[in-house]
Amino acid sequence: MKTLIIVPAYNEEQNLPGVIQDLRTHMPEAEILIVNDGSSDNTEEAAIKEGALLCSLPLNTGIGSAVQTGYIYAARNGFECAVQFDGDGQHMAAHIAALTGPIKDGLADLTVGSRFMENSGYRAPLTRKVGIGIFAAFLSLICQQRLTDTTSGFRALGKRAILTFARHYPDDYPEVEALVMAKKKGLVIRELPVSMRQRSAGRSSITPLLSAYYMIKVMLAIIIRLSKR
Amino acid sequence: MGFLEIVAFCASTAIITAVIFLIRSGRLHERYALPWLLSSAVLLTLSLGRGLLDGLARSVGIYYPPSLLFLGGFVFLLLLLLHFSVVISDLKRRNRRLTQELGLLGVELQKLRKTVESGKSEADRAGQ
């Protein structure tokens, strides 16, 4: 199954080499595409040094746009599976096979790696946990299936999902809205338990205040999206 | 004419002149100039006849006629800002598409370079 691993990266010069090694170790047959979202540090140089395929966006347009660029590339180059894998080193490449399995077997269109299905020892600040919990409850209700980690960016997509998101993909906390979009398009969503590492170097670009703002914005977007069509 | 009317007259003439100048020098799109020209024309008309404004205000039930002007100006600005928000959202969307396509072109270039380089090194190895 022709697989593309999309690695969105914003100022991850320190984490990127480790991420690429991790991917090459566990997924040697897959194509790796680094999407540099207008980084101001040496993320681009780090990617070139590792010899990875690099899509450098000249301006910072956000995670939604960066990931969508990867999906567009996947759609244009006939990939049957696309994996979204964070450039900060929190995701573990060893889990990718578990996520792509259901795609390969045609059991799901979109698989999500959840930190909260089993006790994976993931520690997050309280505000983050509360936010994730609220979204999970809200989305579980909307999608009529049990969802535990709706903000997880660790996902695998089949062809149908790739084409859907290559056309339209949300900005700002896109992971949550994307699930609603997928459900509306009749795509099959499956969650699988994974564990993730804590962020090792650099800072997350989301502060608690920004978190609250995004939460409200996404809730609004979801409600509006639900009322359409 | 009272002081206020003179100020209003000069202001509206100045705006109309400025807008026409900006359109001619290509710095303002005709589409965005229309609301400015329209409101300047209204201001101009009202400044020439104080009675007009008083009559209008009385018919709407406003005691102090200039308040009607302020209300009108406020509503105008509100609508203008809404319009700008729409325009900005559209620009943002287009910007994003362009940025993405630029990035994707870069990938194709990178792949092309690799192909050319490997083709060259193969020719070298085959021996000219």
Short mmCIF file of C-alpha atoms in Angstrom, two decimals, chain A residues 33 51-59 61 65 68-69 72-73 76-77 169-171, chain B residues 92-93 95-112 114:
data_model
loop_
_atom_site.label_atom_id
_atom_site.label_comp_id
_atom_site.label_asym_id
_atom_site.label_seq_id
_atom_site.Cartn_x
_atom_site.Cartn_y
_atom_site.Cartn_z
CA LEU A 33 7.14 14.46 3.32
CA GLY A 51 17.62 13.88 2.80
CA ALA A 52 13.85 13.91 3.29
CA LEU A 53 11.31 15.18 0.76
CA LEU A 54 10.61 18.75 1.75
CA CYS A 55 7.65 21.05 1.11
CA SER A 56 8.59 24.48 2.39
CA LEU A 57 5.74 26.94 2.77
CA PRO A 58 7.14 30.50 2.43
CA LEU A 59 4.66 31.83 5.00
CA THR A 61 -0.26 29.41 7.52
CA SER A 65 -2.98 24.42 5.99
CA GLN A 68 -3.72 19.89 3.94
CA THR A 69 -0.73 20.58 1.70
CA ILE A 72 -2.97 17.53 -1.67
CA TYR A 73 0.43 16.01 -2.44
CA ARG A 76 -1.94 14.22 -6.69
CA ASN A 77 0.63 11.43 -6.45
CA TYR A 169 -9.59 21.25 5.55
CA PRO A 170 -10.26 23.54 8.54
CA ASP A 171 -7.86 26.03 10.21
CA LYS B 92 -6.67 34.98 3.68
CA ARG B 93 -8.11 31.98 1.89
CA ASN B 95 -3.16 33.62 0.33
CA ARG B 96 -3.23 30.17 1.86
CA ARG B 97 -3.88 28.47 -1.50
CA LEU B 98 -1.02 30.35 -3.13
CA THR B 99 1.36 29.51 -0.28
CA GLN B 100 0.44 25.83 -0.53
CA GLU B 101 0.97 25.70 -4.28
CA LEU B 102 4.36 27.41 -3.91
CA GLY B 103 5.42 24.80 -1.38
CA LEU B 104 4.22 21.97 -3.62
CA LEU B 105 6.14 23.42 -6.58
CA GLY B 106 9.23 23.31 -4.40
CA VAL B 107 8.77 19.57 -3.85
CA GLU B 108 8.50 18.94 -7.59
CA LEU B 109 11.64 21.00 -8.13
CA GLN B 110 13.47 18.99 -5.48
CA LYS B 111 12.42 15.71 -7.14
CA LEU B 112 13.36 17.04 -10.57
CA LYS B 114 17.36 14.56 -7.87
#
